[in-house]
mmCIF file of C-alpha atoms in Angstrom:
data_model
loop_
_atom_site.group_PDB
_atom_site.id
_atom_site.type_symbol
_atom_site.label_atom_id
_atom_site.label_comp_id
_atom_site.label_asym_id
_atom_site.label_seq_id
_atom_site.Cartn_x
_atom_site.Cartn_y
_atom_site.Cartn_z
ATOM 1 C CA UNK D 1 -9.100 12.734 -30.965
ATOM 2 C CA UNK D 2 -11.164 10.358 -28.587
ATOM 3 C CA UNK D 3 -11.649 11.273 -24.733
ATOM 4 C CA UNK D 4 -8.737 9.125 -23.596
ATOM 5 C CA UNK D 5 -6.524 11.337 -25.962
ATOM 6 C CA UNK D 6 -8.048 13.996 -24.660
ATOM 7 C CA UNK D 7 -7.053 14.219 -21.371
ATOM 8 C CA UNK D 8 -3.354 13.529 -22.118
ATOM 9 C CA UNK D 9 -3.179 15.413 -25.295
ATOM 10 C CA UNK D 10 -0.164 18.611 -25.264
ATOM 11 C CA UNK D 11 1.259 20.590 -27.525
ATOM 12 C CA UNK D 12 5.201 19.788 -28.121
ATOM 13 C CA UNK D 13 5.916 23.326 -28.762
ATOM 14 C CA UNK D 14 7.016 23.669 -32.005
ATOM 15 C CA UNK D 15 5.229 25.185 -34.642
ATOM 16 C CA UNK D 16 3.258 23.627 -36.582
ATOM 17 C CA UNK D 17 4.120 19.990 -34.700
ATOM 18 C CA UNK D 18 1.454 17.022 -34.481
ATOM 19 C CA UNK D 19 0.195 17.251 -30.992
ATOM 20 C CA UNK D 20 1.272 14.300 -28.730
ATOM 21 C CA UNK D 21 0.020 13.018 -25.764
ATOM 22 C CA UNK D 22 1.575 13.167 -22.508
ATOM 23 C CA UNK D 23 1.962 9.948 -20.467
ATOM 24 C CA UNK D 24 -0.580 8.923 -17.997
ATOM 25 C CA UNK D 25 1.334 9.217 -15.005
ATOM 26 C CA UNK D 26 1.231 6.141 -12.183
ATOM 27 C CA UNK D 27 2.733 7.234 -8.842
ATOM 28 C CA UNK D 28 2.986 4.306 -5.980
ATOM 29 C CA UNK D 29 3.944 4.998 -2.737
ATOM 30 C CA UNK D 30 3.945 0.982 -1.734
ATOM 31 C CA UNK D 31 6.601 -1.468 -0.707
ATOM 32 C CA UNK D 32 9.836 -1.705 -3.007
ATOM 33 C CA UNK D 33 9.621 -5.336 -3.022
ATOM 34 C CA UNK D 34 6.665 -4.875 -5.141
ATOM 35 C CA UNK D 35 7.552 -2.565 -7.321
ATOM 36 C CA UNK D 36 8.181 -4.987 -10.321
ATOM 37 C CA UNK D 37 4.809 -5.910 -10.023
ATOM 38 C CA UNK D 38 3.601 -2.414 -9.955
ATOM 39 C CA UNK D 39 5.346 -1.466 -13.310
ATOM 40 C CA UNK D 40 4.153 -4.748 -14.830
ATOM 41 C CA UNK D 41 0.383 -3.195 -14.346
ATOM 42 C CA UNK D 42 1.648 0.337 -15.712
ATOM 43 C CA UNK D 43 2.721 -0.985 -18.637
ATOM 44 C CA UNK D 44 -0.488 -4.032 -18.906
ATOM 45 C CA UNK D 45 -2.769 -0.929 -18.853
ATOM 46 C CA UNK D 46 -0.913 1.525 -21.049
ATOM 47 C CA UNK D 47 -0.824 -1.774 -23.657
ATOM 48 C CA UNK D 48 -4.290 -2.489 -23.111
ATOM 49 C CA UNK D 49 -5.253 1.264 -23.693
ATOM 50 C CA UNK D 50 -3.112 2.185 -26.383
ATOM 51 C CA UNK D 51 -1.739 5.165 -23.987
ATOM 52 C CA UNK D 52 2.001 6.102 -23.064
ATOM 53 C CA UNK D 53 2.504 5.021 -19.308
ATOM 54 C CA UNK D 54 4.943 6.055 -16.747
ATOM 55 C CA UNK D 55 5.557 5.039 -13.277
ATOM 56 C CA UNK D 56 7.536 6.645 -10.805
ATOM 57 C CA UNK D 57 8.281 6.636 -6.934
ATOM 58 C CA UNK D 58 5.756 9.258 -5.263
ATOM 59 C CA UNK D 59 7.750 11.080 -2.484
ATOM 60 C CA UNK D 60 4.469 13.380 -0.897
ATOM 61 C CA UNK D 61 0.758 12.231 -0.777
ATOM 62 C CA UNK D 62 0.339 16.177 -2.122
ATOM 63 C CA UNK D 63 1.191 14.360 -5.430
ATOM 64 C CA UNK D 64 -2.132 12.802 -5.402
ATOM 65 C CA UNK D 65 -3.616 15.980 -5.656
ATOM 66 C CA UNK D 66 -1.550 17.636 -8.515
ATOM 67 C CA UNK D 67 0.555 15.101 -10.024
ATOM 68 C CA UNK D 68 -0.874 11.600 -9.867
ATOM 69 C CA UNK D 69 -3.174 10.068 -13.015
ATOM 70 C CA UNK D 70 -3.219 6.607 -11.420
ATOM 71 C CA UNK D 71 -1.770 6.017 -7.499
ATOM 72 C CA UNK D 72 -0.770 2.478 -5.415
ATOM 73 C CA UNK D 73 -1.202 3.867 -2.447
ATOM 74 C CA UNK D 74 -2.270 3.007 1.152
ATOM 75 C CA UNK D 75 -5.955 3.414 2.728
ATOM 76 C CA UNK D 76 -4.472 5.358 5.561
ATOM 77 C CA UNK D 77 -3.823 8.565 3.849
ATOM 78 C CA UNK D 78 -6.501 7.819 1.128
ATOM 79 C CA UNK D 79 -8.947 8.253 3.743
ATOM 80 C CA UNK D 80 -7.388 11.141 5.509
ATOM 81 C CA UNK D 81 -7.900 12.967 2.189
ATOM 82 C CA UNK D 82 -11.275 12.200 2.183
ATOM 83 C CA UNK D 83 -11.884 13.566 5.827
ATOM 84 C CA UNK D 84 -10.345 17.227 3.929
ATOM 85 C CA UNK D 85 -13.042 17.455 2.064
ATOM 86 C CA UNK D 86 -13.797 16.148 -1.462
ATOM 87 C CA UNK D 87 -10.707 13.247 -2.503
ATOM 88 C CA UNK D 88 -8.711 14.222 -5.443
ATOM 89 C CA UNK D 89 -8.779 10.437 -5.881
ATOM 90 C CA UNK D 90 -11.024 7.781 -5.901
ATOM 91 C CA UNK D 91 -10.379 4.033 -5.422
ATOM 92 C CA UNK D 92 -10.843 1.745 -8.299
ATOM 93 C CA UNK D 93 -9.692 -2.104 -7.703
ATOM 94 C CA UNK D 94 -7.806 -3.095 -4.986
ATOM 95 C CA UNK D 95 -5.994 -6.663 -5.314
ATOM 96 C CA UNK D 96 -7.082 -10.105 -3.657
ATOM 97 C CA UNK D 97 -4.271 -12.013 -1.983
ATOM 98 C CA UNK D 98 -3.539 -15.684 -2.712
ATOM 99 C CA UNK D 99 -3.786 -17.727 0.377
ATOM 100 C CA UNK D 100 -6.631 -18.976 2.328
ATOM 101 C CA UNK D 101 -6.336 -16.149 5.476
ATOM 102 C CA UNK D 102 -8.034 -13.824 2.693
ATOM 103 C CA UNK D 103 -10.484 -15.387 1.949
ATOM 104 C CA UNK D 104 -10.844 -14.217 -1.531
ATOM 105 C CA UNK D 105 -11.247 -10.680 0.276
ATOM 106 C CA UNK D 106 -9.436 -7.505 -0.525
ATOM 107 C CA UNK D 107 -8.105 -7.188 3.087
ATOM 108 C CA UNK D 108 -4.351 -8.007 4.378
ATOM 109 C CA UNK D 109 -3.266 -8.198 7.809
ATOM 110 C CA UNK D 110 -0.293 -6.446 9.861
ATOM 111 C CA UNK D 111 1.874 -9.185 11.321
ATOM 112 C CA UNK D 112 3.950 -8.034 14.423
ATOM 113 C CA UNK D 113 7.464 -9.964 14.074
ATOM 114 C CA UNK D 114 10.349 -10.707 16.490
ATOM 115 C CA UNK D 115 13.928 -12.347 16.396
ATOM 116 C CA UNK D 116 13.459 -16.073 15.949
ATOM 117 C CA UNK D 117 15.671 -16.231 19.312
ATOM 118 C CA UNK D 118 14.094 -13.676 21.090
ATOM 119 C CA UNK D 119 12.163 -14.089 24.318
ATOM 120 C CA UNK D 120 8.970 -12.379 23.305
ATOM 121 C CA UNK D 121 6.165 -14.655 22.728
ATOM 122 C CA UNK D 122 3.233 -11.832 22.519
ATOM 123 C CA UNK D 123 2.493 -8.520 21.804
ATOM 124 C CA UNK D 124 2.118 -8.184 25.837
ATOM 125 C CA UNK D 125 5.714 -9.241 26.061
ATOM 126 C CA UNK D 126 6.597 -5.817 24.282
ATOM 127 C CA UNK D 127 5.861 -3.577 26.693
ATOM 128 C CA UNK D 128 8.828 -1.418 27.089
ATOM 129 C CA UNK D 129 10.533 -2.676 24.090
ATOM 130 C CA UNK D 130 11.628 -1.012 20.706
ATOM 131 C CA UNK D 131 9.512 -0.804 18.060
ATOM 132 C CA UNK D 132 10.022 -0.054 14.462
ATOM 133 C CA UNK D 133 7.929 1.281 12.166
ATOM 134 C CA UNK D 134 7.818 1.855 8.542
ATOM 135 C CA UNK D 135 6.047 5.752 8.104
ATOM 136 C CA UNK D 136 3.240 7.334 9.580
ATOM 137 C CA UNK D 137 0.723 7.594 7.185
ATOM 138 C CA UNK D 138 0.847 3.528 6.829
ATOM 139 C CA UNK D 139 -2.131 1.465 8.010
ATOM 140 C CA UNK D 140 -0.411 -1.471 8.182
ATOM 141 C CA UNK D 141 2.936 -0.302 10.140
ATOM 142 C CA UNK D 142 1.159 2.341 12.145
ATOM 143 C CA UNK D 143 -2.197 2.878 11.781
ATOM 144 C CA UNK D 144 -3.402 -0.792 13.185
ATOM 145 C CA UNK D 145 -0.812 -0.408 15.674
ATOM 146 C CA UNK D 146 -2.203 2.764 17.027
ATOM 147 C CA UNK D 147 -5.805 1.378 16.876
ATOM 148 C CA UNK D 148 -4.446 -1.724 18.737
ATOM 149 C CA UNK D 149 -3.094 -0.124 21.501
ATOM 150 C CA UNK D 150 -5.753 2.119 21.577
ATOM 151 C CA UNK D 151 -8.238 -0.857 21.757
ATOM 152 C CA UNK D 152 -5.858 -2.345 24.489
ATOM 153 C CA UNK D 153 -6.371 1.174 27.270
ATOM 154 C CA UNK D 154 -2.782 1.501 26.298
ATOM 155 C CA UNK D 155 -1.434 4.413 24.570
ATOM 156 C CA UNK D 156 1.280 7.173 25.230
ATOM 157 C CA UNK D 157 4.850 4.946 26.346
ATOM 158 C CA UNK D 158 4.082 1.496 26.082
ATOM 159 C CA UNK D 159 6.682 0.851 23.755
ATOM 160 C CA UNK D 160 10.160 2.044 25.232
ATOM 161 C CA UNK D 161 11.598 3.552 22.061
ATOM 162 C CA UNK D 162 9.573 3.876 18.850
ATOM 163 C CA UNK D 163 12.102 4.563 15.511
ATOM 164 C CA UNK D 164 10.500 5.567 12.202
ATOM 165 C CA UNK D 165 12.513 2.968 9.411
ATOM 166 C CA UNK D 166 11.151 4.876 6.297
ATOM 167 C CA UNK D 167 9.847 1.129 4.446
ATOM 168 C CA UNK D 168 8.709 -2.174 5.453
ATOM 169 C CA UNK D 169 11.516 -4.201 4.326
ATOM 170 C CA UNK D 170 14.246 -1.648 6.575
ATOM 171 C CA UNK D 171 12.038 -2.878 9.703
ATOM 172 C CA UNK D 172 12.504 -6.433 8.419
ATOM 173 C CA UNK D 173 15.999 -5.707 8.509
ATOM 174 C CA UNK D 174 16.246 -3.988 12.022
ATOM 175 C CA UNK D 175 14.598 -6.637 13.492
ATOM 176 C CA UNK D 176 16.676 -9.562 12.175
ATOM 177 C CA UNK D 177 20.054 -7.342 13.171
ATOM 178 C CA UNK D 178 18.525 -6.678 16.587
ATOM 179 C CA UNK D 179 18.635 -2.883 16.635
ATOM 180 C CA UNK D 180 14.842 -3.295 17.650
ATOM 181 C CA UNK D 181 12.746 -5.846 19.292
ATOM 182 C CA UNK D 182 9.511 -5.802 17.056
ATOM 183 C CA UNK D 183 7.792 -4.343 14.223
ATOM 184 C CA UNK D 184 4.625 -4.606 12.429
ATOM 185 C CA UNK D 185 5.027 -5.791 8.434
ATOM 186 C CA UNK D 186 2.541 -5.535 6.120
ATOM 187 C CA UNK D 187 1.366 -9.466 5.441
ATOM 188 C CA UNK D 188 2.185 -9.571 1.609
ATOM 189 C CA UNK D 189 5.006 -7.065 1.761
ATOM 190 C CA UNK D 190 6.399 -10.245 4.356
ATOM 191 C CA UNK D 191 5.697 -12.924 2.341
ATOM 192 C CA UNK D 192 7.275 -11.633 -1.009
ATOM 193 C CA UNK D 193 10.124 -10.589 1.036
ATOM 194 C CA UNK D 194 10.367 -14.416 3.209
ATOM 195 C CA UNK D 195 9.614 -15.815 -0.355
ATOM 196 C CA UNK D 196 12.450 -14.106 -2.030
ATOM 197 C CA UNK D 197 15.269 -14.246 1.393
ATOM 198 C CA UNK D 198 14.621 -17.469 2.581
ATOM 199 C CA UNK D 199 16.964 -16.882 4.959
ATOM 200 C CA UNK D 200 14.686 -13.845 6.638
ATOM 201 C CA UNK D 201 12.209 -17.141 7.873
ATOM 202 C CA UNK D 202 15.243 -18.704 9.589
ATOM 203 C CA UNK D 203 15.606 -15.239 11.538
ATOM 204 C CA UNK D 204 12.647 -14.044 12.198
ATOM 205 C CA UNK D 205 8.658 -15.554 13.470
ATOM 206 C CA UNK D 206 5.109 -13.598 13.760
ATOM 207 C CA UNK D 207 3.660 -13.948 17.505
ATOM 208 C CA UNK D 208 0.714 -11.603 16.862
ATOM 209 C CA UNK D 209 -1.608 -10.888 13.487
ATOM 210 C CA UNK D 210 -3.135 -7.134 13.695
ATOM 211 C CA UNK D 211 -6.339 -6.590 11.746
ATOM 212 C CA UNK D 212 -7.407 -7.627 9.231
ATOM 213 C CA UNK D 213 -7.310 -4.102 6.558
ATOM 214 C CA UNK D 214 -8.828 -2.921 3.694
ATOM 215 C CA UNK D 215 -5.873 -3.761 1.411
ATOM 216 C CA UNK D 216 -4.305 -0.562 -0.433
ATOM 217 C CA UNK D 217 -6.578 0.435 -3.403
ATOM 218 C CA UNK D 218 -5.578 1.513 -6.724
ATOM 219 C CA UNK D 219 -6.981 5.073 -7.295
ATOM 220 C CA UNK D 220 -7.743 7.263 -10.057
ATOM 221 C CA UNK D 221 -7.811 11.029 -10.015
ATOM 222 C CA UNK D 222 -11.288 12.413 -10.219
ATOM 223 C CA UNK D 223 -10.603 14.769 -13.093
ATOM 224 C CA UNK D 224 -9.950 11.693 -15.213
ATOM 225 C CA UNK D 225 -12.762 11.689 -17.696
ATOM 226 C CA UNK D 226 -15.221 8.758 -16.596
ATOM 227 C CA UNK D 227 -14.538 6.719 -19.813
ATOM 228 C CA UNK D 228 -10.635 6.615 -19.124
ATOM 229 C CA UNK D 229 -11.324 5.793 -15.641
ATOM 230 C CA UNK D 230 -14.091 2.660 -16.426
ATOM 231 C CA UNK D 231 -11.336 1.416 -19.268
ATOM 232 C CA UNK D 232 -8.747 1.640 -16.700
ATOM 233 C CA UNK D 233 -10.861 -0.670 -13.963
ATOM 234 C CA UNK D 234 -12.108 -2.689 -16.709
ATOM 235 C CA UNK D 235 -9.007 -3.486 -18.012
ATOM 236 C CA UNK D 236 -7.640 -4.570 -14.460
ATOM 237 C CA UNK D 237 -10.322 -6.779 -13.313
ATOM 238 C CA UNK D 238 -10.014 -8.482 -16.846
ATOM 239 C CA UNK D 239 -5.753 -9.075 -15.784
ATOM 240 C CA UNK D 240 -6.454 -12.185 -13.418
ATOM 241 C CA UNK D 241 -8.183 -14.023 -16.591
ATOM 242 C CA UNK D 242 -5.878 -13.165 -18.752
ATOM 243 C CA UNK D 243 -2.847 -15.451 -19.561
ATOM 244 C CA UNK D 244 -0.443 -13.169 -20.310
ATOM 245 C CA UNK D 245 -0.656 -11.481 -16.733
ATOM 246 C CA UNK D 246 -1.439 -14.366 -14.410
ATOM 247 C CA UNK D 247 2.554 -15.180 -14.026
ATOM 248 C CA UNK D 248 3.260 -11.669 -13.022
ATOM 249 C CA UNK D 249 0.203 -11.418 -10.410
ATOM 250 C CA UNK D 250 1.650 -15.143 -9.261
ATOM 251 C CA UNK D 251 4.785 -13.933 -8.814
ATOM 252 C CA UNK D 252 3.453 -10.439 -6.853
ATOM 253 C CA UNK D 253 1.178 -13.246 -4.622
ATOM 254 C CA UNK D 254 -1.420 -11.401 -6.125
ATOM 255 C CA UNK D 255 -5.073 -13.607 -7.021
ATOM 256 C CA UNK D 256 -6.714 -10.938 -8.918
ATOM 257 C CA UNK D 257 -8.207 -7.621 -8.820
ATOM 258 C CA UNK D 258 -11.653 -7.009 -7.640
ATOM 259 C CA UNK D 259 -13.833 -3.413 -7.230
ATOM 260 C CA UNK D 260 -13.651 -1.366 -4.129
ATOM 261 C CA UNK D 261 -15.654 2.101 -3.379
ATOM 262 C CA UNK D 262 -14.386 4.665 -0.406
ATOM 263 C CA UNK D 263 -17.163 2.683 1.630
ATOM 264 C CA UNK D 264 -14.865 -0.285 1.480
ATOM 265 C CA UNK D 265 -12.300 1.679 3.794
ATOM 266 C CA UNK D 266 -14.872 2.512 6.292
ATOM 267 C CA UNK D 267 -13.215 0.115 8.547
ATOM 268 C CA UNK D 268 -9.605 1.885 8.155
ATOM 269 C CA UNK D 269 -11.740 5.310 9.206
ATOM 270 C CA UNK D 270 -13.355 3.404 12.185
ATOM 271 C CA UNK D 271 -9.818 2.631 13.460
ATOM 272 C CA UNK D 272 -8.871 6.629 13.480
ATOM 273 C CA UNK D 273 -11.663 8.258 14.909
ATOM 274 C CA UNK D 274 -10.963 5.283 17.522
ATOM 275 C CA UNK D 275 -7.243 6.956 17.919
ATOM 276 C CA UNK D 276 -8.280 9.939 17.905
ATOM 277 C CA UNK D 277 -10.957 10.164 20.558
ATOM 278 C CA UNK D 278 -8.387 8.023 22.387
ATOM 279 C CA UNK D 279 -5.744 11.290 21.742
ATOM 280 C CA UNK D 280 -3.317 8.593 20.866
ATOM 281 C CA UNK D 281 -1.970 9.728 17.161
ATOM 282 C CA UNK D 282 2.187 9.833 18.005
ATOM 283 C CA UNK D 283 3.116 6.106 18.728
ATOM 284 C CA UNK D 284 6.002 7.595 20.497
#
């Protein structure tokens, strides 16, 4: 039995039964729009591997610390479990965006929308207006706005009601049906959704671009034996040369995969010690 089988090997419980190996578990807590993409690069690296895969829909960021083999997940609360003391995770690749505002960078921005007809032509113009965001330990939907506002002298009330939609795509939607006025989507999450709903560019336009961001990294629990976790970077900065995967990273907007270290969210921890000595961490 090799050190990948290792790790995942279990008993089935019968007697006298070949051992198996258990599957080696993805969680992401990312945008539904991209979860096709996500189980695409479950199942590339449980091929590539020889390993059973599974993905599922992580719920609690406490999964990262018990559950998780492999996580999509946000730099927000990946760097709020490093400020707790040793991370149960550490970052592996994160993905570079197609389009020339990345610059062949692993970064994404956080573009503040509004109704097409709406009067608003600037983040200034939301003073007093509603705001929607996606969930509080997002970067993109919270965390940059916080840091914004912060940046701005402007913290507790500026906007005049603040509701918490749950995803990206749900503020999408409460913007175009005009329950609020504005809401900050995650770049890529808006341009797989305006890619796939033409209809949502007819409805809706940006009038403000927040950050850039250290895009969300793809992390790998630390108990991971060190040869699972080089095979499992290996094989995904190997997917954006590889023919077989290129359609399914086109498809996800996604360029390629490149390597990322926690120093490469040092700007997402710069933004919340900001917040925080500003005593601004409740949008509302």
């Amino acid at each position: 039995m090799n050190v990948l089988e290792q790790v995942l090997h279990r008993e089935d419980g019968r007697n006298g039964a070949k051992p198996r190996l258990r599957p080696l578990r993805f969680v992401t807590f990312l945008a539904p729009n991209l979860f096709a993409f996500y189980q695409f690069v479950t199942r590339y690296l449980g091929d590539r591997l020889g390993l059973p895969t599974e993905l599922r829909v992580g719920t609690s960021y406490e999964e990262l610390t018990a559950q998780a083999d492999v996580a999509f997940v946000c730099g927000l609360p990946y760097v709020e479990l490093t400020r707790q003391g040793r991370s149960p995770v550490e970052p592996l690749v994160a993905p570079v965006l197609q389009g020339e505002r990345y610059g062949g960078k692993p970064i994404y921005y956080s573009d503040v929308i509004v109704r097409r007809d709406s009067p608003f032509r600037s983040f200034a113009d939301l003073r007093g207006r509603s705001w929607a965001y996606n969930e509080p330990h997002s970067q993109s939907g919270y965390g940059i706005t916080r840091y914004h506002l912060a940046r701005l002298g402007e913290t507790n009330g500026y906007f005049g009601r603040v509701v918490e939609a749950g995803w990206h795509e749900q503020s999408l939607r409460m913007v175009c049906s005009g329950e609020v006025d504005a809401s900050a989507i995650d770049s890529h999450v808006l341009a797989v959704a305006l890619r796939d709903r033409p209809e949502l560019a007819r409805q809706v336009r940006v009038i403000e671009v927040l950050g850039p961001s250290s895009i969300q990294p793809v992390v790998a629990a630390r108990h991971l034996p060190e040869p699972l976790k080089a095979a499992l970077r290996g094989a995904l900065l190997e997917m954006g040369g590889d023919p077989a995967a290129r359609p399914h990273l086109a498809r996800a907007l996604v360029e390629r995969f490149t390597p990322v270290t926690d120093a490469t969210y040092d700007d997402i921890r710069t933004m919340l010690t900001v917040v925080e000595a500003a005593g601004f961490l409740n949008l509302r």
